[in-house]
């Protein structure tokens, strides 16, 4: 009768309720059948009852101690019900059965981060996820975001760089993992490591090549190699339609940093050359062009004063 209502395009709630009654009878008659308990858990979840759904999946796992997916589903349902203690028990059971799944470690990290508020423990789980053999780029990006939040709490960027090395060692062909490693090295002020990582990224990934050039330029600025930095930033600036992440992480902005550093050291002729030869030919935004001309006006004024003095 419930299936007829679904086929007719009506509200499936009544059908799910009828099916739930049937599965409750089934679990009573065959209490050792884990699949019956798991199906009951799915129905309870569909009916908006995540807590009882988690309990049903827990019962299913008691009948089948080797089913990691049921344990994972139970953890998710308990998590939705804000029962974090039960969720952690279920995800720990899933990991015990199959400790190589990135999704399991990631979910454990999320519960520890957002539920238990234990950032150190969450970071350990996220780190385990990055070293999992089945890690995808999409999931890796989510996990890296979790690690960034955990490490940002105490500004432990060196730990973040070490975390990302787990990803790149296990998955050396991951361009996103390589980007995150270089970014973490930037945050940790490991500029030599940052330069090396983004040089590797430049060769391995077309989609991240603009940022590889940009971050090489930023590393070279920090390493006090302004001429080399200008070359790298010039390559980044050639990607005229690239959507840069924020205003300061753009090649033109970083070129203006170099220009300003020359000005600050009293090297007005070099500052002027950077503005005219490096920045203006690639600047696109009217505001950037206006700022550079304004800067050049100051530089010429002070350069003239220097010559006159």
Coordinates of C-alpha atoms in Angstrom, one line a residue:
X1 CA 0.0 0.0 0.0
X2 CA 2.8 2.4 0.8
X3 CA 4.6 1.6 -2.5
X4 CA 1.4 2.4 -4.3
X5 CA 1.3 5.9 -2.7
X6 CA 4.9 6.5 -3.8
X7 CA 4.2 5.3 -7.4
X8 CA 1.2 7.6 -7.4
X9 CA 3.5 10.6 -6.7
X10 CA 2.0 11.4 -3.3
X11 CA 3.8 12.1 0.0
X12 CA 6.1 9.2 0.7
X13 CA 5.9 9.7 4.5
X14 CA 2.9 7.4 5.0
X15 CA 4.7 4.7 2.9
X16 CA 7.8 5.1 5.0
X17 CA 5.8 4.9 8.2
X18 CA 4.2 1.7 7.0
X19 CA 7.6 0.3 6.0
X20 CA 9.0 1.2 9.4
X21 CA 6.2 -0.8 11.1
X22 CA 7.1 -3.8 8.9
X23 CA 10.8 -3.5 9.8
X24 CA 10.1 -3.2 13.5
X25 CA 8.3 -6.5 13.2
X26 CA 11.1 -7.9 11.2
X27 CA 13.7 -6.9 13.8
X28 CA 11.6 -8.4 16.5
X29 CA 11.2 -11.7 14.6
X30 CA 14.8 -11.8 13.4
X31 CA 16.7 -9.7 15.9
X32 CA 20.1 -11.0 14.7
X33 CA 19.6 -9.8 11.1
X34 CA 21.8 -6.7 10.8
X35 CA 20.3 -5.7 7.5
X36 CA 16.8 -5.3 9.0
X37 CA 18.2 -3.0 11.6
X38 CA 20.1 -1.0 9.0
X39 CA 17.0 -0.6 6.8
X40 CA 15.1 0.5 9.8
X41 CA 17.8 3.1 10.4
X42 CA 17.5 4.4 6.9
X43 CA 13.7 4.8 7.2
X44 CA 14.0 6.6 10.6
X45 CA 16.5 9.0 9.0
X46 CA 14.2 9.6 6.0
X47 CA 11.4 10.4 8.5
X48 CA 13.6 13.0 10.2
X49 CA 14.6 11.0 13.3
X50 CA 18.4 11.0 13.2
X51 CA 18.9 9.9 16.9
X52 CA 16.7 6.7 16.6
X53 CA 18.3 6.1 13.2
X54 CA 21.7 6.1 14.8
X55 CA 20.6 3.6 17.4
X56 CA 19.2 1.4 14.6
X57 CA 22.6 1.5 12.8
X58 CA 24.4 0.8 16.1
X59 CA 22.1 -2.3 16.5
X60 CA 23.0 -3.3 13.0
X61 CA 26.7 -3.1 13.7
X62 CA 26.3 -5.2 16.8
X63 CA 25.0 -8.0 14.5
X64 CA 27.6 -7.4 11.9
X65 CA 30.9 -6.3 13.4
X66 CA 32.6 -6.0 10.0
X67 CA 30.3 -3.6 8.3
X68 CA 32.1 -0.3 8.3
X69 CA 29.5 1.5 6.2
X70 CA 26.8 0.9 8.8
X71 CA 29.1 2.2 11.5
X72 CA 29.8 5.3 9.4
X73 CA 26.1 5.9 8.7
X74 CA 25.4 5.5 12.4
X75 CA 28.1 8.1 13.3
X76 CA 26.6 10.5 10.8
X77 CA 23.0 10.1 12.2
X78 CA 24.2 10.5 15.8
X79 CA 26.2 13.6 14.6
X80 CA 23.0 15.1 13.1
X81 CA 21.2 14.4 16.4
X82 CA 24.0 16.3 18.3
X83 CA 24.9 13.1 20.2
X84 CA 28.6 13.6 19.7
X85 CA 29.7 11.0 22.2
X86 CA 27.7 8.3 20.4
X87 CA 28.9 9.6 17.0
X88 CA 32.5 9.3 18.1
X89 CA 32.0 5.8 19.3
X90 CA 30.5 4.8 15.9
X91 CA 33.1 6.4 13.8
X92 CA 35.8 4.9 15.9
X93 CA 34.2 1.5 15.2
X94 CA 34.1 2.3 11.5
X95 CA 37.9 3.2 11.5
X96 CA 38.7 0.0 13.5
X97 CA 37.1 -2.0 10.7
X98 CA 38.6 -0.1 7.9
X99 CA 41.2 2.5 8.8
X100 CA 42.2 3.4 5.3
X101 CA 39.1 5.4 4.3
X102 CA 39.7 9.2 4.2
X103 CA 36.0 9.9 4.7
X104 CA 36.0 8.1 8.0
X105 CA 38.9 10.0 9.4
X106 CA 37.6 13.3 8.0
X107 CA 34.2 12.8 9.7
X108 CA 35.9 12.0 13.0
X109 CA 37.8 15.2 12.7
X110 CA 34.7 17.2 12.0
X111 CA 32.9 15.8 15.1
X112 CA 36.0 16.5 17.2
X113 CA 36.3 20.0 15.8
X114 CA 32.7 21.2 15.8
X115 CA 31.2 18.8 18.4
X116 CA 33.8 18.2 21.1
X117 CA 35.8 21.4 20.3
X118 CA 39.0 19.4 20.7
X119 CA 41.1 21.0 18.0
X120 CA 44.3 19.0 18.7
X121 CA 42.5 15.7 18.4
X122 CA 40.6 16.9 15.3
X123 CA 43.9 17.9 13.6
X124 CA 45.2 14.3 14.2
X125 CA 42.2 12.8 12.6
X126 CA 42.4 15.2 9.6
X127 CA 46.0 14.4 9.2
X128 CA 45.2 10.7 9.1
X129 CA 42.7 11.4 6.4
X130 CA 45.3 13.2 4.3
X131 CA 47.4 10.1 4.4
X132 CA 44.6 7.7 3.3
X133 CA 45.1 5.9 0.0
X134 CA 41.6 6.7 -1.3
X135 CA 41.9 10.5 -0.8
X136 CA 40.4 12.6 -3.6
X137 CA 41.3 16.2 -4.4
X138 CA 37.8 17.4 -3.4
X139 CA 37.8 15.7 0.0
X140 CA 41.5 16.7 0.5
X141 CA 40.5 20.4 0.0
X142 CA 37.8 20.0 2.7
X143 CA 40.3 18.3 5.1
X144 CA 42.9 21.0 4.4
X145 CA 40.4 23.6 5.4
X146 CA 39.7 21.8 8.6
X147 CA 43.4 21.6 9.4
X148 CA 43.8 25.3 8.6
X149 CA 41.1 26.1 11.1
X150 CA 42.7 23.9 13.8
X151 CA 46.2 25.3 13.3
X152 CA 45.0 28.9 13.1
X153 CA 43.7 28.7 16.6
X154 CA 47.3 28.8 17.9
X155 CA 49.0 30.1 14.7
X156 CA 50.9 26.9 14.4
X157 CA 51.7 27.3 10.7
X158 CA 54.8 25.1 10.9
X159 CA 52.5 22.2 11.9
X160 CA 50.2 23.0 9.0
X161 CA 53.1 22.8 6.6
X162 CA 54.0 19.4 8.1
X163 CA 50.4 18.3 7.8
X164 CA 50.3 19.1 4.1
X165 CA 53.5 17.2 3.5
X166 CA 51.6 14.1 4.6
X167 CA 49.2 14.7 1.6
X168 CA 51.9 15.4 -0.9
X169 CA 54.1 12.4 0.1
X170 CA 51.1 10.0 -0.2
X171 CA 49.7 11.7 -3.3
X172 CA 52.6 13.4 -5.0
X173 CA 50.6 14.1 -8.2
X174 CA 47.9 16.1 -6.4
X175 CA 48.1 19.6 -7.6
X176 CA 45.7 20.8 -4.9
X177 CA 47.8 19.1 -2.2
X178 CA 50.9 20.8 -3.6
X179 CA 49.2 24.2 -3.6
X180 CA 48.2 23.7 0.0
X181 CA 51.7 22.6 1.0
X182 CA 53.2 25.8 -0.6
X183 CA 50.5 28.0 1.0
X184 CA 51.3 26.5 4.4
X185 CA 55.0 27.1 3.9
X186 CA 54.1 30.7 3.1
X187 CA 52.2 31.0 6.3
X188 CA 55.1 29.3 8.2
X189 CA 57.6 31.8 6.6
X190 CA 59.5 28.9 5.1
X191 CA 60.1 30.9 1.9
X192 CA 62.7 28.6 0.5
X193 CA 60.4 25.6 0.8
X194 CA 57.5 27.7 -0.6
X195 CA 59.6 28.6 -3.7
X196 CA 60.6 25.0 -4.3
X197 CA 57.0 23.8 -3.9
X198 CA 55.5 26.4 -6.2
X199 CA 58.2 25.7 -8.8
X200 CA 57.1 22.0 -8.7
X201 CA 53.4 23.1 -9.0
X202 CA 54.2 25.3 -12.0
X203 CA 55.5 22.2 -13.9
X204 CA 52.7 19.8 -12.8
X205 CA 49.5 21.9 -13.1
X206 CA 48.2 24.1 -15.8
X207 CA 45.2 25.3 -13.7
X208 CA 47.4 26.4 -10.8
X209 CA 50.2 27.9 -12.9
X210 CA 49.2 31.5 -12.4
X211 CA 49.2 31.1 -8.7
X212 CA 52.5 29.1 -8.9
X213 CA 54.1 32.1 -10.5
X214 CA 52.5 34.5 -8.0
X215 CA 53.6 32.6 -5.0
X216 CA 57.1 32.1 -6.4
X217 CA 57.2 35.9 -6.7
X218 CA 56.1 36.4 -3.1
X219 CA 58.7 33.9 -1.9
X220 CA 61.4 35.8 -3.8
X221 CA 60.3 39.1 -2.3
X222 CA 60.7 37.6 1.1
X223 CA 64.1 36.2 0.1
X224 CA 65.2 39.7 -1.0
X225 CA 65.5 38.8 -4.7
X226 CA 63.4 41.6 -6.2
X227 CA 64.5 41.2 -9.8
X228 CA 63.7 37.5 -9.8
X229 CA 60.4 38.3 -8.1
X230 CA 59.5 40.7 -10.8
X231 CA 60.1 38.1 -13.5
X232 CA 57.9 35.6 -11.7
X233 CA 55.2 38.2 -11.1
X234 CA 55.4 39.3 -14.7
X235 CA 54.6 35.7 -15.8
X236 CA 51.6 35.6 -13.4
X237 CA 50.3 39.0 -14.7
X238 CA 50.1 37.5 -18.2
X239 CA 47.1 35.6 -17.1
X240 CA 44.9 38.6 -17.6
X241 CA 41.5 36.9 -17.0
X242 CA 42.6 34.9 -13.9
X243 CA 40.4 35.5 -10.8
X244 CA 42.8 36.1 -8.0
X245 CA 41.8 35.1 -4.5
X246 CA 42.1 38.6 -2.9
X247 CA 43.4 42.1 -3.6
X248 CA 46.8 41.6 -2.0
X249 CA 47.5 38.3 -3.6
X250 CA 47.7 39.7 -7.1
X251 CA 50.8 40.2 -9.2
X252 CA 50.3 43.9 -9.6
X253 CA 49.9 44.4 -5.9
X254 CA 53.1 42.5 -5.2
X255 CA 54.9 44.4 -7.9
X256 CA 53.9 47.6 -6.1
X257 CA 55.3 46.1 -2.9
X258 CA 58.7 45.8 -4.7
X259 CA 58.4 49.3 -6.1
X260 CA 57.7 50.7 -2.7
X261 CA 60.7 48.8 -1.2
X262 CA 63.0 50.5 -3.7
X263 CA 61.5 53.8 -2.9
X264 CA 61.9 53.2 0.9
X265 CA 65.6 52.5 0.4
X266 CA 65.9 55.8 -1.5
X267 CA 66.5 54.0 -4.9
X268 CA 64.1 56.3 -6.7
X269 CA 65.3 55.5 -10.2
X270 CA 64.7 51.8 -9.7
X271 CA 61.3 52.4 -8.2
X272 CA 60.4 54.5 -11.2
X273 CA 61.7 51.8 -13.6
X274 CA 59.5 49.1 -11.8
X275 CA 56.4 51.3 -12.1
X276 CA 56.9 52.2 -15.8
X277 CA 58.5 49.0 -17.2
X278 CA 57.0 46.2 -15.1
X279 CA 53.6 47.4 -13.7
X280 CA 52.0 49.8 -16.1
X281 CA 52.3 47.4 -19.1
X282 CA 50.3 44.7 -17.3
X283 CA 48.0 46.7 -15.0
X284 CA 44.4 46.4 -16.0
X285 CA 42.3 47.8 -13.2
X286 CA 41.8 51.6 -13.5
X287 CA 42.4 51.8 -9.7
X288 CA 45.8 50.0 -10.1
X289 CA 46.8 52.3 -13.0
X290 CA 45.8 55.4 -11.0
X291 CA 47.7 54.3 -8.0
X292 CA 50.9 53.6 -10.0
X293 CA 50.7 57.0 -11.6
X294 CA 50.2 58.5 -8.2
X295 CA 53.2 56.7 -6.9
X296 CA 55.3 57.7 -9.9
X297 CA 54.4 61.3 -9.3
X298 CA 55.8 61.1 -5.7
X299 CA 58.9 59.2 -6.9
X300 CA 59.7 61.7 -9.6
X301 CA 59.2 64.6 -7.2
X302 CA 61.5 63.1 -4.6
X303 CA 64.0 61.9 -7.3
X304 CA 64.1 65.5 -8.6
X305 CA 64.7 66.8 -5.1
X306 CA 67.4 64.2 -4.6
X307 CA 69.2 65.3 -7.9
X308 CA 68.7 69.0 -7.1
X309 CA 70.1 68.5 -3.6

